[in-house]
CSV table of N, CA and C in Angstrom, one decimal:
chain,number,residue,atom,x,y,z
A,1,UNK,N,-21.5,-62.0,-51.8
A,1,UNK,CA,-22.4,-63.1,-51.5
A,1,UNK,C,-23.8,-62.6,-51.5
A,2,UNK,N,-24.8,-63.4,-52.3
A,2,UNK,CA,-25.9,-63.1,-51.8
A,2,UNK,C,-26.9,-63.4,-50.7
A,3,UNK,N,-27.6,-62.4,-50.4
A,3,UNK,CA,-28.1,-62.4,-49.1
A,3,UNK,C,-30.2,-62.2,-49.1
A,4,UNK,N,-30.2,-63.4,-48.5
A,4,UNK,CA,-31.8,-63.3,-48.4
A,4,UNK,C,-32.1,-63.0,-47.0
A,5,UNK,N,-33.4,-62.1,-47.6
A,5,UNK,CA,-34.0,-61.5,-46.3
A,5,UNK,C,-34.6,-62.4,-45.3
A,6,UNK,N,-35.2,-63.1,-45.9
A,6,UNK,CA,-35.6,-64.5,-45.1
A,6,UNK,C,-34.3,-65.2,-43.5
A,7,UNK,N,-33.6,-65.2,-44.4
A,7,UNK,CA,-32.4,-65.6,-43.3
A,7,UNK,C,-32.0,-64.7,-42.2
A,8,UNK,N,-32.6,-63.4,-42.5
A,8,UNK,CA,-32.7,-62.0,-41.2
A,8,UNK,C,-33.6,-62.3,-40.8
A,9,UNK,N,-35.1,-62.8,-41.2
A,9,UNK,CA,-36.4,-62.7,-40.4
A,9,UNK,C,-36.3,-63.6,-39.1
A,10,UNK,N,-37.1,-63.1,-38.2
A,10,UNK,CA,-37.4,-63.4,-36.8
A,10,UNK,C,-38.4,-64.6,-37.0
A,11,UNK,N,-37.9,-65.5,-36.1
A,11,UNK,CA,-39.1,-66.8,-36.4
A,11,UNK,C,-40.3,-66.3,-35.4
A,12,UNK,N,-39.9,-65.7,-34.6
A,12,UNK,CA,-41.4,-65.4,-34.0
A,12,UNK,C,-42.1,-64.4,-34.7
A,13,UNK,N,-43.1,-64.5,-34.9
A,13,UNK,CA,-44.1,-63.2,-35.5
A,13,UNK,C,-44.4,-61.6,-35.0
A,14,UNK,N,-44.6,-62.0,-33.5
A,14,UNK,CA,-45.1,-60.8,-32.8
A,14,UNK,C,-43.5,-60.4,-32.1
A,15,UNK,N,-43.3,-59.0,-31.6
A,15,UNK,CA,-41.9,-58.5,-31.1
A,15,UNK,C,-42.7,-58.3,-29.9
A,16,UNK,N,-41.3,-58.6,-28.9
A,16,UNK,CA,-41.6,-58.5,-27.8
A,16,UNK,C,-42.7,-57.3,-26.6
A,17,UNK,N,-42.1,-56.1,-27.7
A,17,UNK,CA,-42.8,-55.0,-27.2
A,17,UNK,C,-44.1,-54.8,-27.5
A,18,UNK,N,-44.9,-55.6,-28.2
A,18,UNK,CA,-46.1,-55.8,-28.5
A,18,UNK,C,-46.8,-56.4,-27.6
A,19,UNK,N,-46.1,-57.4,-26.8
A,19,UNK,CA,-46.5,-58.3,-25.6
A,19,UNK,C,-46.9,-57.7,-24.6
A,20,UNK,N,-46.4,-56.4,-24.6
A,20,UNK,CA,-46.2,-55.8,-23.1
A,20,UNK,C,-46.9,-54.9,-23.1
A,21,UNK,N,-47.7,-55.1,-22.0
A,21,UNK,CA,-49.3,-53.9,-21.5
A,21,UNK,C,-48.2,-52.7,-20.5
A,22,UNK,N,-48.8,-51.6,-21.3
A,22,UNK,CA,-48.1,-50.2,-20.7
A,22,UNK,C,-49.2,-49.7,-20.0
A,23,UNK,N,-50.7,-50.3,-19.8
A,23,UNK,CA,-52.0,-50.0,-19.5
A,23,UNK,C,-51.3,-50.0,-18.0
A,24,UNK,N,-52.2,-49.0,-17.1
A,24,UNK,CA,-51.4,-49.1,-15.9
A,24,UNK,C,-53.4,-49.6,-15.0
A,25,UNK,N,-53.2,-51.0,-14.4
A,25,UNK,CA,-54.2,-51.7,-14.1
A,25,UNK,C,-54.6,-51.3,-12.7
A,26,UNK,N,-53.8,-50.5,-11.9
A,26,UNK,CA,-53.9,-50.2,-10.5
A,26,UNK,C,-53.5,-51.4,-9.3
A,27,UNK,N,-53.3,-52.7,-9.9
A,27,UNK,CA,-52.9,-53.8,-9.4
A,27,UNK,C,-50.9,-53.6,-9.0
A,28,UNK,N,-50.3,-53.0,-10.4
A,28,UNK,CA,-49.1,-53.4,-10.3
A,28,UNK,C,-49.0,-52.1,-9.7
A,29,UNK,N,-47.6,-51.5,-8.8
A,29,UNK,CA,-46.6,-50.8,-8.6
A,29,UNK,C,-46.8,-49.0,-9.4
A,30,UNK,N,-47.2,-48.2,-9.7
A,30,UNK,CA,-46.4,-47.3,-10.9
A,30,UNK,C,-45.3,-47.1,-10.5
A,31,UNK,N,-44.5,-46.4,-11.7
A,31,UNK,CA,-43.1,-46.5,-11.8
A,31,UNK,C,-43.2,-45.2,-11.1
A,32,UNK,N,-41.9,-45.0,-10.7
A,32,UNK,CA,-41.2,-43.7,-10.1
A,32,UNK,C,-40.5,-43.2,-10.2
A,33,UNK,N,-41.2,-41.9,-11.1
A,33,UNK,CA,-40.2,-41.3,-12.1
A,33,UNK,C,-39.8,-40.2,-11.2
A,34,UNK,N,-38.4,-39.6,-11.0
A,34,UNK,CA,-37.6,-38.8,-10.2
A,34,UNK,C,-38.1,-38.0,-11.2
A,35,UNK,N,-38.3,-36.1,-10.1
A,35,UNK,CA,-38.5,-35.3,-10.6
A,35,UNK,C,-37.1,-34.3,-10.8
A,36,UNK,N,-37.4,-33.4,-11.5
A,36,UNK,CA,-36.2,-32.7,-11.7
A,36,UNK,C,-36.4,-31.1,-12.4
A,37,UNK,N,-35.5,-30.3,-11.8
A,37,UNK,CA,-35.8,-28.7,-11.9
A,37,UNK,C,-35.6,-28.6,-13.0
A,38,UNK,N,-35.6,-27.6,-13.9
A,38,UNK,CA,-35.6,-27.2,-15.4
A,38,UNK,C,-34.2,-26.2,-14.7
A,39,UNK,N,-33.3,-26.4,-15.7
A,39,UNK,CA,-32.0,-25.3,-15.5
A,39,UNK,C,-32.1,-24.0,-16.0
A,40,UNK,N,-31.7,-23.0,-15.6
A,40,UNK,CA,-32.3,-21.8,-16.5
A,40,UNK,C,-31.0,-21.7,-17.4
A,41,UNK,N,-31.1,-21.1,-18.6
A,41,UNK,CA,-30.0,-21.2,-19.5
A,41,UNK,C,-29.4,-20.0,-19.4
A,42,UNK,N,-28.1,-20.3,-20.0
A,42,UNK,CA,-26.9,-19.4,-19.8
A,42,UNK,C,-26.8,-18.1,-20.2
A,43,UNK,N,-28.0,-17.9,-21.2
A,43,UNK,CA,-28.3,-16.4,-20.9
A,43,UNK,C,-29.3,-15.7,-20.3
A,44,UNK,N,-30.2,-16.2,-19.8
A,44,UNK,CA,-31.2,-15.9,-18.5
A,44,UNK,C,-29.7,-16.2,-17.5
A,45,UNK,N,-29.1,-16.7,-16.9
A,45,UNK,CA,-28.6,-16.4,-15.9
A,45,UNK,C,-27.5,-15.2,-16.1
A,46,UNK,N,-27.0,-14.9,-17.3
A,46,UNK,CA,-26.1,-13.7,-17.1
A,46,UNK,C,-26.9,-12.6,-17.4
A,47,UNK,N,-28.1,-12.5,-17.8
A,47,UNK,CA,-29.4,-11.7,-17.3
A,47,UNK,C,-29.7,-11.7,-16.5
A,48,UNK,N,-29.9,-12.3,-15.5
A,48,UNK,CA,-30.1,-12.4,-14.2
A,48,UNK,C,-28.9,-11.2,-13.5
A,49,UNK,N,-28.0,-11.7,-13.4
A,49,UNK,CA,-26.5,-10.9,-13.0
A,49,UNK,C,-26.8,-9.9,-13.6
A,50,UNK,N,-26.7,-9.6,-14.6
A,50,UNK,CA,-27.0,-8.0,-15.4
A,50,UNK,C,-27.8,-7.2,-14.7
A,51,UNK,N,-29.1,-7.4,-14.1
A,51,UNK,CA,-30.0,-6.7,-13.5
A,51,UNK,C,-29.6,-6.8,-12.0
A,52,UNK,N,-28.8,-7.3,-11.3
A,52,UNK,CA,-28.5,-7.2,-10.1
A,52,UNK,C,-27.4,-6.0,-10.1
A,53,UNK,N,-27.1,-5.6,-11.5
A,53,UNK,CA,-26.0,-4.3,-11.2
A,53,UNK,C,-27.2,-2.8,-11.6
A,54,UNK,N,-26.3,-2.1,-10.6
A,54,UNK,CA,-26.9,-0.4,-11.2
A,54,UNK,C,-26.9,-0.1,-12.1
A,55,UNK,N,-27.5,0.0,-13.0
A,55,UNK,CA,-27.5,0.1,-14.3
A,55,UNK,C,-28.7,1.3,-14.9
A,56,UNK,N,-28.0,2.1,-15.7
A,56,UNK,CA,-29.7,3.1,-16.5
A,56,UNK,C,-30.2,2.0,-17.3
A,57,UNK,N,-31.2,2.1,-18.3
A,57,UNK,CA,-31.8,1.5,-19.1
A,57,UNK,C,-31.0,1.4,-20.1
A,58,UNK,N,-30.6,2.9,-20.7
A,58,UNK,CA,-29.6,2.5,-21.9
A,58,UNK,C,-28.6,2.0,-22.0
A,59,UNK,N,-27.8,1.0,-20.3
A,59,UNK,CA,-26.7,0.8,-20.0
A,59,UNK,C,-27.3,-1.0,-20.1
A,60,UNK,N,-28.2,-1.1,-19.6
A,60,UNK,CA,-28.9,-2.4,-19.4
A,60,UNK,C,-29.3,-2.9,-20.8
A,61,UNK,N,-29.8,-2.1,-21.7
A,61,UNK,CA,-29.9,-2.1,-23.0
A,61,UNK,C,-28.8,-2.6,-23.9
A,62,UNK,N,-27.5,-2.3,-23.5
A,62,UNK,CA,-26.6,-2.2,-24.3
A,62,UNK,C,-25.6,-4.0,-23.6
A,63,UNK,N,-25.9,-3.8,-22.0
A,63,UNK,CA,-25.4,-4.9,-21.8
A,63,UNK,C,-26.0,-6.4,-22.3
A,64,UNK,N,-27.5,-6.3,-22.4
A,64,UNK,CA,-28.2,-7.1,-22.8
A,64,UNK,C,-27.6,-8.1,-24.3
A,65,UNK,N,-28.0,-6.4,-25.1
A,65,UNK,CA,-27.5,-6.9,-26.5
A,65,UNK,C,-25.9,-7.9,-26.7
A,66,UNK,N,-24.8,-7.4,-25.9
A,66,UNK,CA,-23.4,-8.1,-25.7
A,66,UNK,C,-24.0,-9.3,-25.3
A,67,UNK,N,-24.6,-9.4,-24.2
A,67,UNK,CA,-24.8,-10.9,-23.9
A,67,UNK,C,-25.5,-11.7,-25.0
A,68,UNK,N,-26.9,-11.3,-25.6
A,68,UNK,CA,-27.3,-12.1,-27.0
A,68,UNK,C,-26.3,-12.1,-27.7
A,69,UNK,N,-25.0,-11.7,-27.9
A,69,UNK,CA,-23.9,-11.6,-28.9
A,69,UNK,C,-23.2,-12.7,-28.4
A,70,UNK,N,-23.2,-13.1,-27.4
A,70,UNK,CA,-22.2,-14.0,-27.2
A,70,UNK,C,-22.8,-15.5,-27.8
A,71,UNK,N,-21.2,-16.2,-28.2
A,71,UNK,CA,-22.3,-17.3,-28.6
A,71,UNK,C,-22.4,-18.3,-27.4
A,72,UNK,N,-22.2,-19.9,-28.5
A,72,UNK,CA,-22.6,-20.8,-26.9
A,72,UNK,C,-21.4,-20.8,-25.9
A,73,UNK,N,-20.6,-20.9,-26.3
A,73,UNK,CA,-19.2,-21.1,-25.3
A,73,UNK,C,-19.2,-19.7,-24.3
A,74,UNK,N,-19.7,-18.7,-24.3
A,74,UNK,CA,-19.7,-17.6,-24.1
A,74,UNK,C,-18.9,-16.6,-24.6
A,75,UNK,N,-18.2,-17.0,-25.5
A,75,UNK,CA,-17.1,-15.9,-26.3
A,75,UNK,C,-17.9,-15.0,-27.2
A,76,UNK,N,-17.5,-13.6,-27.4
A,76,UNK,CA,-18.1,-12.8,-27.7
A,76,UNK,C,-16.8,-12.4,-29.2
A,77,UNK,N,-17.6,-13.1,-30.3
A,77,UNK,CA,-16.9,-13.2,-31.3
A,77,UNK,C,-16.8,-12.2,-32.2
A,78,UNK,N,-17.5,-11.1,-31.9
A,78,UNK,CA,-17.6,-10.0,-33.4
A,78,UNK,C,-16.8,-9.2,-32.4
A,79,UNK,N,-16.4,-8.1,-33.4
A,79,UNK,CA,-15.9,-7.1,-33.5
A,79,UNK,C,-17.0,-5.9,-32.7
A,80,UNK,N,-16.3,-5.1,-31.6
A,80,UNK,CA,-16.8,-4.1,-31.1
A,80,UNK,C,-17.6,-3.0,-32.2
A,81,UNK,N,-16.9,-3.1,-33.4
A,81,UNK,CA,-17.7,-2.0,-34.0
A,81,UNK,C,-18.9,-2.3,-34.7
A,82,UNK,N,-19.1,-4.4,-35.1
A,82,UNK,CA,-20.1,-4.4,-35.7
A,82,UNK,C,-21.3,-4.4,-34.5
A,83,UNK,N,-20.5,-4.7,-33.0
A,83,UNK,CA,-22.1,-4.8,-32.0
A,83,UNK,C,-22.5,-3.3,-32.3
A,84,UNK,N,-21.6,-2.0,-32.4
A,84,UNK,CA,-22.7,-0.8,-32.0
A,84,UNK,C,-23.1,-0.8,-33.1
A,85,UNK,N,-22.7,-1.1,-34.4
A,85,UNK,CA,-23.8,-0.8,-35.6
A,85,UNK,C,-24.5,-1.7,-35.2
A,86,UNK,N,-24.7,-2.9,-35.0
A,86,UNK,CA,-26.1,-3.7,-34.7
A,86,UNK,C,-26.8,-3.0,-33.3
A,87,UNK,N,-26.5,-2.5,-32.7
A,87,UNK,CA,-27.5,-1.7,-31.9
A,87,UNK,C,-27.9,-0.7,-32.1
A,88,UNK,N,-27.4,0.3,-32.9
A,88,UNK,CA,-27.9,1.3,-34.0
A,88,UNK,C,-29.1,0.7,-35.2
A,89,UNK,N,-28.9,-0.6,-36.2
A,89,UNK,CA,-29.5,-1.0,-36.8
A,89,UNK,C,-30.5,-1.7,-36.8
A,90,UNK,N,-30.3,-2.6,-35.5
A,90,UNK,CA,-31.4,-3.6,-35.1
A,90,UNK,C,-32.2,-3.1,-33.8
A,91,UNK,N,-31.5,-2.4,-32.7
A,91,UNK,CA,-32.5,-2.4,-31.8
A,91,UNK,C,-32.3,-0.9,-30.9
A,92,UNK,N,-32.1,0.2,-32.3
A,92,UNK,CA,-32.2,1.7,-32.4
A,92,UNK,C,-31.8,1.7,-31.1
A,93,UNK,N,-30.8,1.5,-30.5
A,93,UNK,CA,-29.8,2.0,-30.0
A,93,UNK,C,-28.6,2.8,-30.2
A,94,UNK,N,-28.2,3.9,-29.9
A,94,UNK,CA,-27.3,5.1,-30.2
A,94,UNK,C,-26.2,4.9,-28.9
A,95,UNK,N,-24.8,4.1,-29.5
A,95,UNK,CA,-23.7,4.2,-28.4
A,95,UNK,C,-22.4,4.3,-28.9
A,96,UNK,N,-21.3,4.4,-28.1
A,96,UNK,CA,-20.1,3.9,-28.9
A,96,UNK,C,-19.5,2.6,-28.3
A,97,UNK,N,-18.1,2.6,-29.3
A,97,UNK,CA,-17.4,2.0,-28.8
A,97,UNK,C,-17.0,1.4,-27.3
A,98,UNK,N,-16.6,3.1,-26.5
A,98,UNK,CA,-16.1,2.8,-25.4
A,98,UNK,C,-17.3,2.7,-24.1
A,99,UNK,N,-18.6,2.9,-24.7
A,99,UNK,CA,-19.6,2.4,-23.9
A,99,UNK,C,-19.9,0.7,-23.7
A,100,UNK,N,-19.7,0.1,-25.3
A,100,UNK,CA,-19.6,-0.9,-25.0
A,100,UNK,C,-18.9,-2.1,-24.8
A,101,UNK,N,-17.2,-1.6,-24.7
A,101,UNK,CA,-16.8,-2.0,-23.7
A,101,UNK,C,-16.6,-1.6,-22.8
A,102,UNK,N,-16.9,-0.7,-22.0
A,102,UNK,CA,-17.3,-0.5,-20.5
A,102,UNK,C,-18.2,-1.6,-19.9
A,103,UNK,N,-19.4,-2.1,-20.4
A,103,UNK,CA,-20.5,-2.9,-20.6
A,103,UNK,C,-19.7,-4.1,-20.8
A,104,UNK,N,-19.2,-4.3,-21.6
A,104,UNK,CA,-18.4,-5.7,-21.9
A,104,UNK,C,-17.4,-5.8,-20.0
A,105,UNK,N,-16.9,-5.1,-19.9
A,105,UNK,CA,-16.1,-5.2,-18.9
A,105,UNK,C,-16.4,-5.9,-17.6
A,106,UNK,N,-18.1,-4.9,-17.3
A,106,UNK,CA,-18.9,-5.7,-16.4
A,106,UNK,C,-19.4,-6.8,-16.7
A,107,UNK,N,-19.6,-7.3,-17.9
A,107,UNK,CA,-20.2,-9.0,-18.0
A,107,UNK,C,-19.3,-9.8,-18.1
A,108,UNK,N,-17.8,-9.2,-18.2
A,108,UNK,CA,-16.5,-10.3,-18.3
A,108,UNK,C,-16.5,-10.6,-16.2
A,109,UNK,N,-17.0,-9.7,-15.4
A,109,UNK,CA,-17.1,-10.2,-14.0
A,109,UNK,C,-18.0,-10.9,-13.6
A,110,UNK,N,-19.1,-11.5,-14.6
A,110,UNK,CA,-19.8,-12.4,-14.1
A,110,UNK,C,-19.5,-13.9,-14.2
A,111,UNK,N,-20.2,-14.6,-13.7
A,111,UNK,CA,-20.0,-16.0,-13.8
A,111,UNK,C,-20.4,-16.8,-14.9
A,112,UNK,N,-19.9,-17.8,-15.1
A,112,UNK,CA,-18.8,-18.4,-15.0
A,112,UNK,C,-17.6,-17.7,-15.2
A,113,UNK,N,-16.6,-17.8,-14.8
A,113,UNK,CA,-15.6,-17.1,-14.9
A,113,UNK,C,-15.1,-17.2,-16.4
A,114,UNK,N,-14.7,-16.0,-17.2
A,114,UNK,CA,-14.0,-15.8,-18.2
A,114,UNK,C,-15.2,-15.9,-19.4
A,115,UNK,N,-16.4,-15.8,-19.3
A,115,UNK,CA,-17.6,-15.0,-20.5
A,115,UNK,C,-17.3,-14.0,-20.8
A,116,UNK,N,-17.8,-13.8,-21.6
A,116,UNK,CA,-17.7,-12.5,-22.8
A,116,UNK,C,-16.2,-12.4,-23.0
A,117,UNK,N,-15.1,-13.1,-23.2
A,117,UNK,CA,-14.0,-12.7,-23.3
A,117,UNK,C,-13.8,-12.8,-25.0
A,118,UNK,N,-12.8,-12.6,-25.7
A,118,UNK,CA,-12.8,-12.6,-27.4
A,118,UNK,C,-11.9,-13.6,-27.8
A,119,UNK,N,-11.3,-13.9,-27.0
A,119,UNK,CA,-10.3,-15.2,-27.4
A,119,UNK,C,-9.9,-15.7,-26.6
A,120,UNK,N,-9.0,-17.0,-26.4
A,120,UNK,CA,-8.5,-18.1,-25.4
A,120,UNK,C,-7.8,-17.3,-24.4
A,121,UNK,N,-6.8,-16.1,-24.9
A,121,UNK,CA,-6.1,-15.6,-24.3
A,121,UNK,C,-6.9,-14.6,-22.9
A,122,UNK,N,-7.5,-14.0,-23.6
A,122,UNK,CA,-8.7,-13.1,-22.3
A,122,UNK,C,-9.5,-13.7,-21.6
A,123,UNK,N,-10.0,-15.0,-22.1
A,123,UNK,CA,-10.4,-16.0,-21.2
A,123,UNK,C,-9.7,-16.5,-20.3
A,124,UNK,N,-8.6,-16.9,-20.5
A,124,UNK,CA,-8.0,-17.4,-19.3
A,124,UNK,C,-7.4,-16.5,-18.2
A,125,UNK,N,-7.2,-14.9,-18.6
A,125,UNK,CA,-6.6,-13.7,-18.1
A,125,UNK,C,-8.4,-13.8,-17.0
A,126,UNK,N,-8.9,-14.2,-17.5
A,126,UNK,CA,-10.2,-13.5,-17.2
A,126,UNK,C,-10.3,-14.8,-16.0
A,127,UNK,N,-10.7,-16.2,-15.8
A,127,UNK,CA,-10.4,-16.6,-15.3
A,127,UNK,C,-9.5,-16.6,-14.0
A,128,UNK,N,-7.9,-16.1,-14.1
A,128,UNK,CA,-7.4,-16.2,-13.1
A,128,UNK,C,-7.0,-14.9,-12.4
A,129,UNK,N,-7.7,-14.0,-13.0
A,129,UNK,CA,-8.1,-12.9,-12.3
A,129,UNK,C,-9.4,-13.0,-11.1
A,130,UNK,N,-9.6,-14.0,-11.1
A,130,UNK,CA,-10.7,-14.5,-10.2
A,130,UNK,C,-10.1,-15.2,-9.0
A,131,UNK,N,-8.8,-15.5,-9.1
A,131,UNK,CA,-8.1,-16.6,-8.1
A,131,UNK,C,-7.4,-15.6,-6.9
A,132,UNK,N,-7.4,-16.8,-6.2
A,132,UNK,CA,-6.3,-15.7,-4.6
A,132,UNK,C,-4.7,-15.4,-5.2
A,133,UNK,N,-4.5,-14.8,-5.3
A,133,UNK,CA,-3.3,-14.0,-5.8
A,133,UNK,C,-2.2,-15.0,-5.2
A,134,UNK,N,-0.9,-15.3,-5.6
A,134,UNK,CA,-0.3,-16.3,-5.6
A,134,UNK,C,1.1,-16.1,-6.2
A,135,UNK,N,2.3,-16.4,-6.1
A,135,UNK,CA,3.4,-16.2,-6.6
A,135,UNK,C,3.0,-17.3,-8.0
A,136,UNK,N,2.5,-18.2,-8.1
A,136,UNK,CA,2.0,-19.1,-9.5
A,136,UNK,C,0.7,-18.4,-10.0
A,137,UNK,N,0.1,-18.0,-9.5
A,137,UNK,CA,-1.0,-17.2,-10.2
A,137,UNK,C,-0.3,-15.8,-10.8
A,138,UNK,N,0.5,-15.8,-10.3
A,138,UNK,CA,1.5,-14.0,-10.9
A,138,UNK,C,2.1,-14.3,-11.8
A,139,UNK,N,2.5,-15.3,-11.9
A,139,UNK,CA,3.8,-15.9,-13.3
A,139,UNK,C,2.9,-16.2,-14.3
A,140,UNK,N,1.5,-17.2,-13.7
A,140,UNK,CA,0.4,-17.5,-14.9
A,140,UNK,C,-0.1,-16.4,-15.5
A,141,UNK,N,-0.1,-15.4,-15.3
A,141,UNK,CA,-0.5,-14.5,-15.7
A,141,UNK,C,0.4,-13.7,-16.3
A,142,UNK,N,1.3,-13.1,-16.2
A,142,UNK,CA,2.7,-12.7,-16.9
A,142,UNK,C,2.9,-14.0,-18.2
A,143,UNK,N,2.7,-15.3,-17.8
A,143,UNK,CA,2.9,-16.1,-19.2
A,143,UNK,C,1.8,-15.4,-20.4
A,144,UNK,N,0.7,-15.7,-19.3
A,144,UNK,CA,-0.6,-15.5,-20.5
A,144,UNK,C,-0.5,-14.2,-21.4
A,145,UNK,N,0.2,-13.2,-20.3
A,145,UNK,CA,-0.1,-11.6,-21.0
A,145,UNK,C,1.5,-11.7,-22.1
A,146,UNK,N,2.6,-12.2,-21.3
A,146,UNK,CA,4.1,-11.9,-22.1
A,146,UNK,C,3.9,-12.6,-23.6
A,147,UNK,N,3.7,-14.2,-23.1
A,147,UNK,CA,4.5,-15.0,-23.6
A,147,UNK,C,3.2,-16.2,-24.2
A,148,UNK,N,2.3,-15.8,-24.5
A,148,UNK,CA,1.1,-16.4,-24.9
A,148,UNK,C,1.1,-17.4,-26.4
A,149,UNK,N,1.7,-16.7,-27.1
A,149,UNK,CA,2.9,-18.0,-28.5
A,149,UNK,C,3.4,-19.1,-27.7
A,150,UNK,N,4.2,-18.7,-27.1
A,150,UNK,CA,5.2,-19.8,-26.8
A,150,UNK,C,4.7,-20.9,-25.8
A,151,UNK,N,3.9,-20.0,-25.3
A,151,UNK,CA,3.0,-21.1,-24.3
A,151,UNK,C,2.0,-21.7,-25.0
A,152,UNK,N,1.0,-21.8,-26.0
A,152,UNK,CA,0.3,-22.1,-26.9
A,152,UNK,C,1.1,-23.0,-27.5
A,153,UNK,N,2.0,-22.8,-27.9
A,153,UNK,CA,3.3,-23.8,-28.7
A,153,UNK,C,4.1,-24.7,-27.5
A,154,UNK,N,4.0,-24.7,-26.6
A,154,UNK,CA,4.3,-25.7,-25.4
A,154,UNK,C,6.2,-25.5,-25.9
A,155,UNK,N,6.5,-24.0,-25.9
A,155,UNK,CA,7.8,-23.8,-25.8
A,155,UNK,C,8.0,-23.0,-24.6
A,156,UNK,N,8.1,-24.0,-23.3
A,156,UNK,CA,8.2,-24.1,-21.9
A,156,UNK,C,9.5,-23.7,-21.4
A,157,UNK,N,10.2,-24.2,-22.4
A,157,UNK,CA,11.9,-23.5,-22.1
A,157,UNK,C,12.5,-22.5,-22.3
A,158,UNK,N,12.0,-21.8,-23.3
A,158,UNK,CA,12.0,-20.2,-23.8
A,158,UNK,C,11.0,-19.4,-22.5
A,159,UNK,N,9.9,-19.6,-22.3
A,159,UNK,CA,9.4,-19.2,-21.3
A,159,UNK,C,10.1,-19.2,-19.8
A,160,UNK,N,10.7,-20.1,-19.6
A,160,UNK,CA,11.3,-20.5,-18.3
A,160,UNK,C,12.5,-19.2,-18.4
A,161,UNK,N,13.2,-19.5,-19.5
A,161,UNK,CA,14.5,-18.6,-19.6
A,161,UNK,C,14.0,-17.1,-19.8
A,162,UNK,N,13.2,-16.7,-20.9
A,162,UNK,CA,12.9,-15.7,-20.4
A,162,UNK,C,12.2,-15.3,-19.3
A,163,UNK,N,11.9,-15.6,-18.3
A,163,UNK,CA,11.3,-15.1,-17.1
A,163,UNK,C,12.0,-15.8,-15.9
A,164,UNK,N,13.0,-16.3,-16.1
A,164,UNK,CA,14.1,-16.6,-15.0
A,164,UNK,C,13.0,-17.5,-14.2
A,165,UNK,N,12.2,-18.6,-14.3
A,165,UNK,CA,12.0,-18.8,-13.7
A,165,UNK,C,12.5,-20.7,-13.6
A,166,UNK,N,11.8,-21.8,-12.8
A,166,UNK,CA,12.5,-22.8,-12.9
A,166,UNK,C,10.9,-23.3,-13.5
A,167,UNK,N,11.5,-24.9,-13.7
A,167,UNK,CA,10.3,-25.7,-14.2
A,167,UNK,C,9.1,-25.9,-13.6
A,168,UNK,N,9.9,-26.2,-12.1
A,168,UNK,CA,8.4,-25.9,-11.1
A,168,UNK,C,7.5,-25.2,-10.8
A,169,UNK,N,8.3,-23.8,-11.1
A,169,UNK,CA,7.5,-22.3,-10.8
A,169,UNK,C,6.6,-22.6,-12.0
């Protein structure tokens, strides 16, 4: 069908928002705008935590860089060996491997629970490593570490049988 624009047009000329004085006359009310803090972002706060530990410079140096590594979710997606060449190449840092997970280790105990972890599985290890110890927090964790396929695959019965336990546990 054809369609004229005419038949979209507004019979009134002026739009309503044109009507309306935003001039503030001292007569009317001003509005009341609620104030509100600025949040610090999620890597200033695990910077923040970073410098509350003992740390040398070249230890703080190295934790730093992990934390810029991580992305938004906090997962820390590259490979341990590309962060020490990128601290070697970009910010002439000299470390190894097991320095920077050592470094990793400590930013996996900050908060929120389960940052810097490398996949779903260490995240959630990493999470309930934070809980009051528990005969279901023991088994959750034995799933996550044993049986992490099958649990991922919602094969609950294989899991039950191999670890003798019942549905409820």
């Amino acid at each position: 069908r054809e369609v004229s624009l005419s038949e979209y047009k507004d019979d009134d000329p002026i739009p309503a928002y044109r009507l309306r004085s935003d001039i503030y006359s001292g007569k009317e009310e001003r509005p009341q705008y609620s104030t509100f803090s600025v949040k610090e972002s999620f890597t200033q706060s695990l910077q923040e935590q970073l410098g509350y530990r003992s740390l040398s410079e070249h230890q703080y140096a190295v934790g730093s860089f992990i934390i810029g590594s991580l992305d938004d979710d906090g997962y820390l997606r590259r490979s341990i060996d590309s962060i020490v060449d990128d601290l070697v190449l970009r910010a002439n840092i000299s470390t190894t491997e097991e320095e920077v997970l050592e470094m990793l280790k400590i930013i996996q105990e900050f908060e929120p629970a389960g940052v810097g972890a490398r996949d779903l599985r260490e995240c959630l290890l990493l999470q309930i490593r934070n809980l009051r110890r528990s005969e279901a927090v023991e088994n959750a964790e034995k799933i996550l570490k044993n049986h992490f396929v099958e649990f991922t695959s919602k094969h609950y019965q294989k899991i039950m049988t191999r670890m003798g336990i019942s549905e409820e546990d």
